[in-house]
mmCIF file of C-alpha atoms in Angstrom:
data_model
loop_
_atom_site.group_PDB
_atom_site.id
_atom_site.type_symbol
_atom_site.label_atom_id
_atom_site.label_comp_id
_atom_site.label_asym_id
_atom_site.label_seq_id
_atom_site.Cartn_x
_atom_site.Cartn_y
_atom_site.Cartn_z
ATOM 1 C CA MET Y 841 5.274 28.067 -8.663
ATOM 2 C CA ASN Y 842 6.038 24.753 -10.421
ATOM 3 C CA TYR Y 843 6.449 21.153 -8.567
ATOM 4 C CA ALA Y 844 7.786 18.492 -9.038
ATOM 5 C CA TYR Y 845 5.551 15.699 -6.428
ATOM 6 C CA ILE Y 846 7.524 13.035 -6.089
ATOM 7 C CA ARG Y 847 7.115 9.341 -3.568
ATOM 8 C CA CYS Y 848 8.961 6.622 -3.662
ATOM 9 C CA LEU Y 849 7.597 3.888 -5.240
ATOM 10 C CA PRO Y 850 8.407 -0.046 -4.609
ATOM 11 C CA SER Y 851 10.159 0.107 -8.218
ATOM 12 C CA ASP Y 852 12.331 3.513 -7.556
ATOM 13 C CA ARG Y 853 12.774 3.332 -3.725
ATOM 14 C CA ASP Y 854 14.814 6.158 -3.886
ATOM 15 C CA MET Y 855 13.078 8.287 -6.626
ATOM 16 C CA ALA Y 856 16.040 8.879 -8.542
ATOM 17 C CA ALA Y 857 13.779 7.454 -11.925
ATOM 18 C CA GLN Y 858 11.432 10.293 -10.602
ATOM 19 C CA LYS Y 859 13.481 13.298 -9.869
ATOM 20 C CA GLU Y 860 15.771 12.168 -13.530
ATOM 21 C CA THR Y 861 11.758 12.864 -15.548
ATOM 22 C CA LEU Y 862 11.318 15.199 -13.631
ATOM 23 C CA GLY Y 863 14.253 17.137 -13.994
ATOM 24 C CA THR Y 864 13.509 17.809 -17.722
ATOM 25 C CA HIS Y 865 11.011 20.361 -16.237
ATOM 26 C CA PRO Y 866 11.468 23.416 -14.871
ATOM 27 C CA VAL Y 867 10.633 23.218 -11.249
ATOM 28 C CA ASP Y 868 11.727 25.206 -8.036
ATOM 29 C CA GLU Y 869 10.080 22.931 -5.947
ATOM 30 C CA TRP Y 870 10.766 19.579 -4.751
ATOM 31 C CA VAL Y 871 7.961 17.796 -3.518
ATOM 32 C CA ARG Y 872 8.601 14.693 -2.048
ATOM 33 C CA GLU Y 873 6.670 11.876 -0.216
ATOM 34 C CA GLU Y 874 8.841 9.686 1.881
ATOM 35 C CA GLU Y 875 6.498 6.648 2.004
ATOM 36 C CA TYR Y 876 3.854 5.044 -0.697
ATOM 37 C CA GLN Y 877 1.102 5.224 1.578
ATOM 38 C CA GLU Y 878 1.344 8.500 2.790
ATOM 39 C CA ASN Y 879 0.100 11.386 2.255
ATOM 40 C CA GLU Y 880 1.507 13.821 4.000
ATOM 41 C CA ALA Y 881 3.941 16.310 1.536
ATOM 42 C CA LEU Y 882 0.561 15.775 -0.725
ATOM 43 C CA ASP Y 883 -2.076 17.431 1.763
ATOM 44 C CA ALA Y 884 0.713 19.815 2.701
ATOM 45 C CA LEU Y 885 1.208 20.793 -2.048
ATOM 46 C CA LEU Y 886 -2.344 21.158 -2.300
ATOM 47 C CA GLU Y 887 -3.048 23.450 0.414
ATOM 48 C CA ARG Y 888 -0.967 25.844 -0.507
ATOM 49 C CA LEU Y 889 -1.704 25.661 -4.080
ATOM 50 C CA GLY Y 890 -2.476 28.512 -6.245
ATOM 51 C CA ALA Y 891 -4.141 30.024 -8.990
ATOM 52 C CA GLY Y 892 -1.379 29.517 -12.156
ATOM 53 C CA ASP Y 893 -0.120 26.613 -10.096
ATOM 54 C CA VAL Y 894 2.406 23.282 -11.813
ATOM 55 C CA VAL Y 895 2.592 20.394 -9.917
ATOM 56 C CA TYR Y 896 4.812 17.678 -12.353
ATOM 57 C CA VAL Y 897 4.469 14.187 -11.798
ATOM 58 C CA GLN Y 898 5.410 11.322 -13.078
ATOM 59 C CA SER Y 899 2.663 9.464 -13.794
ATOM 60 C CA LEU Y 900 -1.164 8.548 -12.790
ATOM 61 C CA VAL Y 901 0.430 6.575 -10.245
ATOM 62 C CA THR Y 902 3.132 8.695 -8.184
ATOM 63 C CA LEU Y 903 0.129 10.603 -7.245
ATOM 64 C CA ALA Y 904 -2.794 8.472 -5.890
ATOM 65 C CA HIS Y 905 -3.753 5.041 -4.738
ATOM 66 C CA SER Y 906 -6.994 4.339 -5.755
ATOM 67 C CA PRO Y 907 -9.840 6.032 -8.287
ATOM 68 C CA ALA Y 908 -11.045 7.762 -6.593
ATOM 69 C CA HIS Y 909 -8.871 9.101 -3.813
ATOM 70 C CA LEU Y 910 -7.151 10.852 -7.889
ATOM 71 C CA MET Y 911 -10.720 12.387 -8.507
ATOM 72 C CA ALA Y 912 -10.960 14.082 -5.309
ATOM 73 C CA ILE Y 913 -6.631 15.379 -6.037
ATOM 74 C CA LEU Y 914 -7.455 16.219 -8.907
ATOM 75 C CA GLU Y 915 -11.329 18.071 -8.152
ATOM 76 C CA ASN Y 916 -8.646 20.014 -5.088
ATOM 77 C CA VAL Y 917 -5.703 21.063 -7.893
ATOM 78 C CA SER Y 918 -9.529 22.801 -10.412
ATOM 79 C CA GLU Y 919 -10.179 24.771 -7.767
ATOM 80 C CA LYS Y 920 -7.849 26.457 -7.011
ATOM 81 C CA LYS Y 921 -7.408 26.435 -10.770
ATOM 82 C CA ALA Y 922 -4.411 24.793 -10.604
ATOM 83 C CA VAL Y 923 -2.759 21.845 -13.540
ATOM 84 C CA ILE Y 924 -1.135 18.851 -12.549
ATOM 85 C CA ARG Y 925 1.300 17.333 -15.511
ATOM 86 C CA PHE Y 926 1.472 13.857 -15.466
ATOM 87 C CA HIS Y 927 4.798 12.721 -18.140
ATOM 88 C CA ARG Y 928 3.968 9.977 -18.496
ATOM 89 C CA GLU Y 929 0.553 9.466 -19.888
ATOM 90 C CA GLU Y 930 1.365 12.877 -20.784
ATOM 91 C CA ILE Y 931 -1.386 14.569 -20.017
ATOM 92 C CA ASP Y 932 -2.696 17.242 -18.411
ATOM 93 C CA SER Y 933 -5.560 18.239 -16.023
ATOM 94 C CA ASP Y 934 -7.180 21.649 -17.001
ATOM 95 C CA GLN Y 935 -6.601 20.611 -21.292
ATOM 96 C CA PRO Y 936 -9.472 18.490 -22.446
ATOM 97 C CA LEU Y 937 -8.693 14.522 -24.006
ATOM 98 C CA SER Y 938 -7.913 14.041 -27.463
ATOM 99 C CA LEU Y 939 -9.020 9.870 -25.972
ATOM 100 C CA ASN Y 940 -11.301 7.937 -28.011
ATOM 101 C CA LEU Y 941 -13.534 5.693 -25.064
ATOM 102 C CA GLU Y 942 -10.123 2.175 -25.699
ATOM 103 C CA GLN Y 943 -7.860 4.056 -25.217
ATOM 104 C CA MET Y 944 -9.508 5.963 -21.931
ATOM 105 C CA VAL Y 945 -10.301 3.188 -20.650
ATOM 106 C CA ARG Y 946 -7.021 1.113 -21.196
ATOM 107 C CA MET Y 947 -4.939 4.083 -19.231
ATOM 108 C CA PHE Y 948 -7.732 4.084 -15.952
ATOM 109 C CA THR Y 949 -7.736 0.186 -16.202
ATOM 110 C CA GLU Y 950 -3.219 0.258 -15.752
ATOM 111 C CA PHE Y 951 -3.657 2.658 -13.106
ATOM 112 C CA GLN Y 952 -5.993 0.941 -11.401
ATOM 113 C CA SER Y 953 -3.313 -2.402 -11.768
ATOM 114 C CA GLU Y 954 -0.525 -0.007 -10.523
ATOM 115 C CA THR Y 955 -2.519 1.140 -7.662
ATOM 116 C CA VAL Y 956 -3.134 -2.419 -6.737
ATOM 117 C CA SER Y 957 -0.218 -3.884 -7.773
ATOM 118 C CA LEU Y 958 1.759 -0.913 -5.353
ATOM 119 C CA ALA Y 959 -0.335 -1.579 -2.619
ATOM 120 C CA THR Y 960 0.462 -5.418 -2.412
ATOM 121 C CA LYS Y 961 4.680 -4.858 -3.425
ATOM 122 C CA THR Y 962 4.019 -2.702 -0.364
ATOM 123 C CA GLY Y 963 2.661 -4.321 2.182
ATOM 124 C CA ILE Y 964 5.082 -7.718 1.323
ATOM 125 C CA ASP Y 965 7.451 -5.365 1.741
ATOM 126 C CA ARG Y 966 6.187 -4.195 4.823
ATOM 127 C CA ALA Y 967 5.323 -8.297 5.899
ATOM 128 C CA ARG Y 968 9.688 -8.355 5.491
ATOM 129 C CA GLU Y 969 10.442 -6.000 7.083
ATOM 130 C CA LYS Y 970 8.602 -7.962 10.276
ATOM 131 C CA GLY Y 971 9.934 -11.177 9.609
ATOM 132 C CA VAL Y 972 6.628 -12.886 7.971
ATOM 133 C CA SER Y 973 7.985 -15.113 5.475
ATOM 134 C CA THR Y 974 6.245 -14.675 2.114
ATOM 135 C CA GLY Y 975 5.275 -17.740 0.009
ATOM 136 C CA ARG Y 976 4.230 -21.207 0.367
ATOM 137 C CA PRO Y 977 4.342 -22.990 3.342
ATOM 138 C CA ARG Y 978 7.422 -26.198 3.936
ATOM 139 C CA LYS Y 979 6.660 -28.740 4.440
ATOM 140 C CA LYS Y 980 6.713 -30.619 8.063
ATOM 141 C CA ASP Y 981 9.982 -32.050 8.588
ATOM 142 C CA LYS Y 982 8.152 -34.741 10.315
ATOM 143 C CA ASN Y 983 6.512 -36.464 6.914
ATOM 144 C CA VAL Y 984 9.919 -35.207 4.969
ATOM 145 C CA ARG Y 985 11.807 -37.516 6.759
ATOM 146 C CA GLU Y 986 9.094 -40.431 6.966
ATOM 147 C CA ALA Y 987 8.788 -40.070 3.261
ATOM 148 C CA LEU Y 988 13.180 -39.979 2.664
ATOM 149 C CA ARG Y 989 13.377 -43.334 5.665
ATOM 150 C CA MET Y 990 10.208 -44.976 3.162
ATOM 151 C CA TYR Y 991 11.956 -44.258 -0.395
ATOM 152 C CA ARG Y 992 15.623 -44.993 0.763
ATOM 153 C CA SER Y 993 14.129 -48.676 2.018
ATOM 154 C CA ASN Y 994 12.808 -49.640 -1.718
ATOM 155 C CA LEU Y 995 9.885 -51.605 0.068
ATOM 156 C CA TYR Y 996 7.736 -48.973 -0.880
ATOM 157 C CA THR Y 997 5.637 -47.629 -4.378
ATOM 158 C CA LEU Y 998 5.677 -43.698 -4.882
ATOM 159 C CA ALA Y 999 2.860 -43.936 -4.325
ATOM 160 C CA GLU Y 1000 2.875 -44.849 -0.787
ATOM 161 C CA ILE Y 1001 4.550 -43.184 0.038
ATOM 162 C CA ARG Y 1002 2.606 -40.330 -1.389
ATOM 163 C CA GLU Y 1003 -0.729 -41.894 0.654
ATOM 164 C CA LYS Y 1004 1.271 -42.648 4.545
ATOM 165 C CA THR Y 1005 3.766 -38.435 4.722
ATOM 166 C CA ASN Y 1006 1.454 -36.895 2.433
ATOM 167 C CA ILE Y 1007 5.000 -35.829 0.137
ATOM 168 C CA SER Y 1008 4.098 -35.478 -3.838
ATOM 169 C CA LYS Y 1009 7.237 -36.706 -5.722
ATOM 170 C CA THR Y 1010 8.830 -33.939 -7.025
ATOM 171 C CA THR Y 1011 9.180 -32.821 -3.185
ATOM 172 C CA LEU Y 1012 10.487 -35.990 -2.813
ATOM 173 C CA TYR Y 1013 12.778 -34.887 -5.323
ATOM 174 C CA ARG Y 1014 13.626 -31.990 -4.895
ATOM 175 C CA TYR Y 1015 14.551 -32.494 -0.818
ATOM 176 C CA LEU Y 1016 17.193 -36.114 -2.037
ATOM 177 C CA ALA Y 1017 18.607 -33.180 -4.604
ATOM 178 C CA GLN Y 1018 19.451 -31.387 -1.997
ATOM 179 C CA GLU Y 1019 20.458 -34.073 0.759
ATOM 180 C CA LYS Y 1020 23.049 -34.651 -2.390
ATOM 181 C CA ASN Y 1021 24.755 -31.423 -3.025
ATOM 182 C CA GLY Y 1022 24.571 -30.814 0.536
ATOM 183 C CA ASP Y 1023 22.041 -28.166 0.887
ATOM 184 C CA GLU Y 1024 20.205 -29.297 3.788
#
């Protein structure tokens, strides 16, 4: 049996890109993982794989969260005499690789980098859903108001304003521009 395994990714939430890519292969059944960090559908698929079955995935990062996770999956699939075909990397789990060491290290470095990036993006998305703001914290309004008051009085230098309020020249000018444009 031929399976296509697709996973919700921050860059492909509806999995359309994966469907398009894997749609070119002879797929009998689609297996969908609705959340990036979950493996329920993957685990169920691995349980029912048999000899000669083929699983198509878009890339290494679609299948596994880490090199150790990938190794465990590959061992499981190999024991069952099934095959995983990685579309982007153009490799099959049952074929010897004709890559030199540099190419192999590059491929696994990219895989690890992508898994870290996806985990980070997923965490940021979940934090935003909970209402957590990301990025650099805003300056305290009291300090900004004091810096603006000092600047408008024309009695203080920018260095004195910075020293007393801990508001930089750039930040001060940004707040002045926002006031001028009515962006408060």
